[in-house]
Amino acid sequence: MTGRRTFIKQGSLLTTAGIVGSMLPLSAISQSKQAGTKPQPQQSKWLDGSRLVISVSMQFEAGGQPENAESPFPQNMQKGYKDLPAETWYQYGYKEGIPRMLDNWDKLGVKITSHMVGSAVLKNPSLAKEIVDRGHEAAAHGMNWATQYTMPYNEEKKFIKDGVDAIRKITGFDAIGYNANWLRRGENTLKILQELGFLYHIDDLSRDEPFIQTVNDKDFVTVPYTLRCNDILLIEGKNFSVDQFVNQVKMEFDQMYEESEKRRRQMSISFHDRIGGTPQMVQAAKELFTYMKKHQGVSFKRKDEIARMALEDKTTIRE
Amino acid sequence: MTGRRTFIKQGSLLTTAGIVGSMLPLSAISQSKQAGTKPQPQQSKWLDGSRLVISVSMQFEAGGQPENAESPFPQNMQKGYKDLPAETWYQYGYKEGIPRMLDNWDKLGVKITSHMVGSAVLKNPSLAKEIVDRGHEAAAHGMNWATQYTMPYNEEKKFIKDGVDAIRKITGFDAIGYNANWLRRGENTLKILQELGFLYHIDDLSRDEPFIQTVNDKDFVTVPYTLRCNDILLIEGKNFSVDQFVNQVKMEFDQMYEESEKRRRQMSISFHDRIGGTPQMVQAAKELFTYMKKHQGVSFKRKDEIARMALEDKTTIRE
Amino acid sequence: MTGRRTFIKQGSLLTTAGIVGSMLPLSAISQSKQAGTKPQPQQSKWLDGSRLVISVSMQFEAGGQPENAESPFPQNMQKGYKDLPAETWYQYGYKEGIPRMLDNWDKLGVKITSHMVGSAVLKNPSLAKEIVDRGHEAAAHGMNWATQYTMPYNEEKKFIKDGVDAIRKITGFDAIGYNANWLRRGENTLKILQELGFLYHIDDLSRDEPFIQTVNDKDFVTVPYTLRCNDILLIEGKNFSVDQFVNQVKMEFDQMYEESEKRRRQMSISFHDRIGGTPQMVQAAKELFTYMKKHQGVSFKRKDEIARMALEDKTTIRE
Amino acid sequence: MTGRRTFIKQGSLLTTAGIVGSMLPLSAISQSKQAGTKPQPQQSKWLDGSRLVISVSMQFEAGGQPENAESPFPQNMQKGYKDLPAETWYQYGYKEGIPRMLDNWDKLGVKITSHMVGSAVLKNPSLAKEIVDRGHEAAAHGMNWATQYTMPYNEEKKFIKDGVDAIRKITGFDAIGYNANWLRRGENTLKILQELGFLYHIDDLSRDEPFIQTVNDKDFVTVPYTLRCNDILLIEGKNFSVDQFVNQVKMEFDQMYEESEKRRRQMSISFHDRIGGTPQMVQAAKELFTYMKKHQGVSFKRKDEIARMALEDKTTIRE
C-alpha cells in the first residue's frame, strides 16, 4: 500500500515547485487565514497539495495530414487538384506555430503534453525532438489522421503501435498517453492501449477530474479533455475571435478555481499547431496563463503526471 | 370568486420572501418616492407584488438521449458505430452539470423548474430526486427524446403520461407543467395535457407574460419560454461565447426591468444539463443572477408558482 | 425651378425640429466656431441643413408569413405538420415587438418608415393603423411574402398594388416607397413602381446617400438600404449577440458622422417586428440612438422625407 | 555582392521616412536605452532598420465579378434571374468602398498594395488609375474571377498576362506581384509568373516573414498573406462583428511587435473593396492603424518594397 507519505518521498514528478501563484487577492488571503486557524478535512484535493491542476495539450499534427485536408479555405476543390494554399496553412503549424508556442511555454514556465501524430513526427523529426528536449510530454495520437473507430482489432493495434514507435525512435520518449483523432476511439481502443502499456487516454469529456476504469483487469486512467477550451473547436469550428477565446476560458477558470477550494478539479485547455500557434492565439495564451498564475495553488501539469498521481491516489474516482 | 385579498391569504406559495434586491440606484429610489406620494393604478402588475418575475428552466435530459444524438462533434459518424466521445459529452450533464447548477441555485437562493425527460430520470434516479428535494419544481418533458408532433393521439397521450409517471415514481412530484422536445407540440398536445391534469405548458414564445387559453372548456396557462436567453440555442446553435451570453441576457433584463415598472413582465432563462452546467456557464449564471438580484422587486419563481398566480389573477391575458 | 428657399417654405416635412443633439464634445464645438468664422462651400450637404441623416426601417411582416416560414427553430419539420412554436415566434412580432418599438420611438422622438406586408396589415389592422397614427411612414412591402422577381409583369403589378391598397384601406396612408422581399426586385419592378405613383424604392446597397435614376422618363429615387446595420441579417443570419449589434452600428455611425462634415451622408438601420422588437434589441436601439442623438446635426428622417428632399435637391447624384 | 550599405544608397524605396511611431511606452524606452548601451547582433531584422513591417492589401475586384456571384444575400436564386440587390452590394465596392479607403490611407500616411482584377480595372479605369496615382502599388489578381488552378498552362499564362496588361494600360503600373483567386494557384503558376517577370506572389500562409524559392533557376519571393487578419474571411466567412475584427488584429499585432524585437517579422492585413470599404470597417482600420503607429519601429510597406528588400537581403530565408 502506498500512502500519501510514501508517494511524496518518491516525488520526482510531484514537487511543489510546479505550483505557482503568489498574488492572491486580499479577500482570499483572509479566508486562507481562517482556514489555517481551523484546518478542515479536504478529502478530494490533489495528492501533491495543488489546489487546481491545469492540463495543457499541444497537438503536433501538421505535416501528417492527408491531401486536401480540411482547412479554412472553401471546401469546394475540384477533383484531381491539390489545395496548395491549404497546404501552406498546415505548414505554418511546424514552421511558426510549434516554435512560437514552445518559446511561450518556456517564458511561462509551463510544461505541456504534446499529442504527436506519427507521420507528423517523421516529417519534422528535429522539431518533435525539441518538444521533448524542452521538458514536455510526448503522447501518442495515432500513426496518421485515419479514422480509427472503424478499424478491426489488429489493424487498430498496429496503427497505435506504429505511432508510439515513431515517437520513441525520434524523441526517445515512451508515450503512455493516447488521444484518438477527434476523440473517436472504437470499442477495442482502451483494451489495446492497456495491452500496449499505456497508462491513460484523454478521449472523454464526462468529468472535471481524472478517474480510473478497470480495463483488462487493470487500472486505466482517463485524464479528461475539453471542447469548451479547445482552439480547434472554438476558433475553427465555432468561429470565435481570439478575444472570445480569452473571455470564455477565463470564466471557466474562475469557476474551477472557486470549486477547487473544496474539491479536486482539473481544467483542460488545448492548442493545435496551426491554430493555437498563431501570434494572436499565443498572445491569448499569454494573457490567460498570466492571469491564472496569479492565483495561489494553481499547478500546470503534464498529463502523465496527472495520470500517475491519479493512480497513486486512493481517493481517485473509480467507474 | 377569488379576489386578490383571498388569494394572498392562501398564500403559501406567494410570500414576498421570494422578492430580492435592495441595492436600488438613487435615481430609482427618488422615482419610487414620487410614486409613494401619489399612488397610481397598476393594473398589470403581479398579484404578489413582484415587479419583475424571472422564470428559470433547467433541462434534465442527458442519459435519456438516443444513440449518436447530436453533439458538438462533427456529425459525420459512419453507420454502425457508436459516437463514444459524444456519449461522454452527455454524461457530463449528470456527472458534473446538474450537481454544479444545484449548488449554484442554492448559493443564489433561487428555485427553478427542471424539465425532466422520463428516461433520464430512470437512468439517474437519485439525482432527479435531489433536484426535487432541494425545492425545485419537476416538470414533464416527454418519456424520451422522440418526435412528439407526429404521434397519433393515443400514442402521444401514453408518451406524456409515461414521463409524468416516471417523475412521480422517482421524485414523488406530480408534474403540472409540460415542455415538448424543441417546443414542438402537435395539434392534440394541449388537449391531452388538460386531460392529464396539467395546468400549464411552456412551448410558446408569443408573449413576455403568462396568458390563459381555454382548452377542453377549462383554463390552461401558457408560461412563455425563450430562445433569446436559452443556452442550447445561443451556445450550441448560434456559437456564442459565454461572455456573449452574459451580455445579451443582461440587456434583456435591463429592458424588462424598465418595462416592469408599468406592466406585468416575465423574463425566461434556460439551462441544459450538459451546456448550462459547465463551469464557464455557471460562472455566467452567477454573474447574471447577482446582477439581477441587485434590482428591487425582482422575483425568481418556479413555473408552477407563475401558472397558479396567473390562474388566480383576474387580469391575466386571455386568448 | 424650385430652389432651396422655395423648398424650405413648403417645408411641412422638413423643419429643423427634426435635428437633434446638443451635447457636442468640446473639440467639435471649437471646430464649429472656426467654421463659423470662415464659412466654406458645402456642396454636398443636405438641403435642410442636417449634417447626417439617419433612416430607420421597421418591418411589419409577422402574421403575413407563409406556413412553416423560416425561424430560429431547426428547419427539419416533417411534411404535413405545422411548426407550432415557430408560429408563436412570429406572433411575438405583433403582440410584443411592434408595440415595444413604437413606445421606444416615441421616447426617443424618432419617426421611422414601416415596411408593411399587405397580408400582415389585414391580419392586425389596428396595429398597422397605430403605426401611422403615431406619425410614422407606411411603405409598401408586397401583398405577402411571395417571391417577386419571378413574377410576370401583370402579376407583379397586381401584387404590388394589392399591398398598397391594403395599407391605404387600413391606415389611410398612401405609400410612396417600396421594399421587395429580401430586396429581390425583378427587371420590371422599378417601371411598375413608377407607373403606380411611387417616388422611391430602397432595394439597393450601392451608396451611402440617396440618388436619382430615370425610370419611364421620370425621376425615381433610391433611398439606399443596409445589410450592415440590419437586425435580420446580423442577429438571425450572422448569429450576432445583441452587444455585437450595438458595437458594429456604433462604429458605422462614428465613421458616417465624421464623413458627414464634408459630404452628404445617409445611414440606414433596420428592425424587424419579431427580431428588433425583443427586449434586448430595444435596449440596444435605445443605447444606440441615445448615443447618436448626442452628436450635433444628426437628423432622424422618414424615407419619404429623404426621397422628397432628394428630388428637390439639384445636387442629388443622378445615375 | 550588394551589402547593406550599397542597398541603402540605392534607397529610393527604403527610406526611414516610412517608419512611424514615437509614442513609446516608458517601459519600452528604458529597454531601448539598455539596448543602446550594449548593442547586440540582430541577424534577422529588416534591412532598412524597420522593427516590424506591416503589409496591407486592398482588393479591387468589384465590377469584375461573374453574374450572381456570392454575396451576403441568401444563395437561393432561381435559375434564369439576376440577383439585382447582390449586384448593388458589389457596386458599393467602387462607388463608396475604394474611395473611402483611399482617403483613409492618405490620412494615415500608409501605402498599400492593391490586388486588381483585370476586368474590374477595365470597368472602372479612373478609379484604378487613382489608386496608383496616390502612390499605392498595383499587383495582379487575374483577368477575372475564373478558377485558375484548373487551367492548362497556356490558358493560365494568357489569363495572368491579360490581367497585367489591363493594369498597365489603364494605370501605367507594371505589376510585379500576384494573388490568385482564393489564393488557389495551380502547379504551373509560379513558373508562369517567373516567365512573365513577376518578382513575388502572396498565395502562401506558411510563414510570418518573406522567403525565397528558386523557380526556373531564379529567385522568386513569397510575401506571405493572411487569413487571420483578412476581412473577407473574418467578416463574411466567420461572421465577425467589426469590433471582433479590431480585437483580433490588435492581439496579432501585440504578439508580432513583441517578437519583432528579436526576429524579422511581417504582419499582413487585407481589405476587399465591398467589405473593408464600409464605414464601420474603415473606422476599424483607423482604430487599428492608429494603435499600431504608436509603436516605435513599425513600418507600413507595399509588397513590392518588401519583395525587393527580401531579394536584396542575404539573410532572407530560402526554401
Coordinates of N, CA and C in Angstrom, one line a residue, chain A residues 54-59 105 112-113 115 224-226 228-231 245 249 252-253 266-271 281 285 288-289 292 300 303:
Chain A
I54 N -4.1 22.5 -14.0 CA -4.4 22.9 -15.3 C -3.6 21.9 -16.2
S55 N -4.3 21.3 -17.2 CA -3.7 20.3 -18.1 C -3.7 20.9 -19.5
V56 N -2.5 21.2 -20.1 CA -2.4 21.8 -21.4 C -2.1 20.8 -22.5
S57 N -2.8 20.8 -23.6 CA -2.5 20.0 -24.7 C -1.9 20.8 -25.9
M58 N -0.9 20.3 -26.5 CA -0.4 20.9 -27.8 C -0.3 19.9 -28.9
Q59 N -1.3 19.9 -29.8 CA -1.3 18.9 -30.9 C -0.2 19.2 -31.9
W105 N 5.8 28.6 -23.8 CA 5.7 27.8 -22.6 C 6.9 28.0 -21.8
I112 N 3.8 21.1 -20.9 CA 2.5 20.6 -21.5 C 2.7 19.2 -22.1
T113 N 1.5 18.7 -22.5 CA 1.5 17.4 -23.2 C 1.3 17.6 -24.7
H115 N 0.4 16.0 -28.1 CA -0.2 14.8 -28.8 C 0.4 14.8 -30.2
P224 N -9.4 13.7 -18.3 CA -10.4 14.2 -19.2 C -10.0 15.4 -20.1
Y225 N -10.6 15.5 -21.2 CA -10.2 16.5 -22.2 C -11.4 17.6 -22.3
T226 N -11.2 18.5 -23.2 CA -12.2 19.6 -23.3 C -12.6 20.0 -24.7
R228 N -14.7 22.8 -24.6 CA -15.0 24.2 -24.1 C -13.8 25.2 -24.2
C229 N -12.6 24.6 -24.1 CA -11.4 25.5 -24.0 C -10.5 24.9 -25.1
N230 N -11.0 24.6 -26.2 CA -10.3 23.9 -27.3 C -10.2 24.8 -28.5
D231 N -9.0 25.1 -28.9 CA -8.8 26.0 -30.0 C -9.5 25.6 -31.3
F245 N -12.2 33.7 -27.2 CA -11.5 32.5 -26.6 C -10.9 32.9 -25.2
V249 N -12.4 31.2 -21.7 CA -11.5 30.3 -20.9 C -11.3 31.0 -19.5
E252 N -14.2 30.0 -17.4 CA -14.1 28.6 -17.0 C -13.1 28.5 -15.8
F253 N -12.0 29.2 -15.9 CA -11.0 29.2 -14.8 C -11.6 29.7 -13.5
Q266 N -9.7 19.5 -12.2 CA -8.7 19.6 -13.3 C -9.3 20.4 -14.4
M267 N -8.6 21.4 -14.9 CA -9.1 22.2 -16.1 C -8.2 21.9 -17.2
S268 N -8.8 21.7 -18.4 CA -8.1 21.3 -19.6 C -8.2 22.4 -20.7
I269 N -7.0 22.7 -21.3 CA -7.0 23.6 -22.4 C -6.2 23.0 -23.6
S270 N -6.6 23.3 -24.8 CA -5.8 22.7 -25.9 C -5.5 23.6 -27.0
F271 N -4.4 23.4 -27.7 CA -3.8 24.2 -28.7 C -3.3 23.4 -29.8
M281 N -3.2 33.9 -31.1 CA -3.5 32.9 -30.1 C -2.5 32.7 -29.0
A285 N -3.0 33.1 -25.1 CA -2.5 32.1 -24.1 C -1.7 32.8 -23.1
L288 N -4.0 34.6 -20.8 CA -4.8 33.7 -19.9 C -3.9 33.0 -18.8
F289 N -2.7 32.6 -19.2 CA -1.8 31.9 -18.3 C -1.3 32.9 -17.3
M292 N -4.0 33.2 -14.8 CA -4.2 32.0 -13.9 C -3.1 31.9 -12.9
F300 N 0.3 23.8 -13.1 CA 0.2 23.3 -14.5 C 1.0 22.0 -14.6
K303 N 0.1 15.6 -18.6 CA -1.0 14.6 -18.3 C -0.4 13.3 -17.8

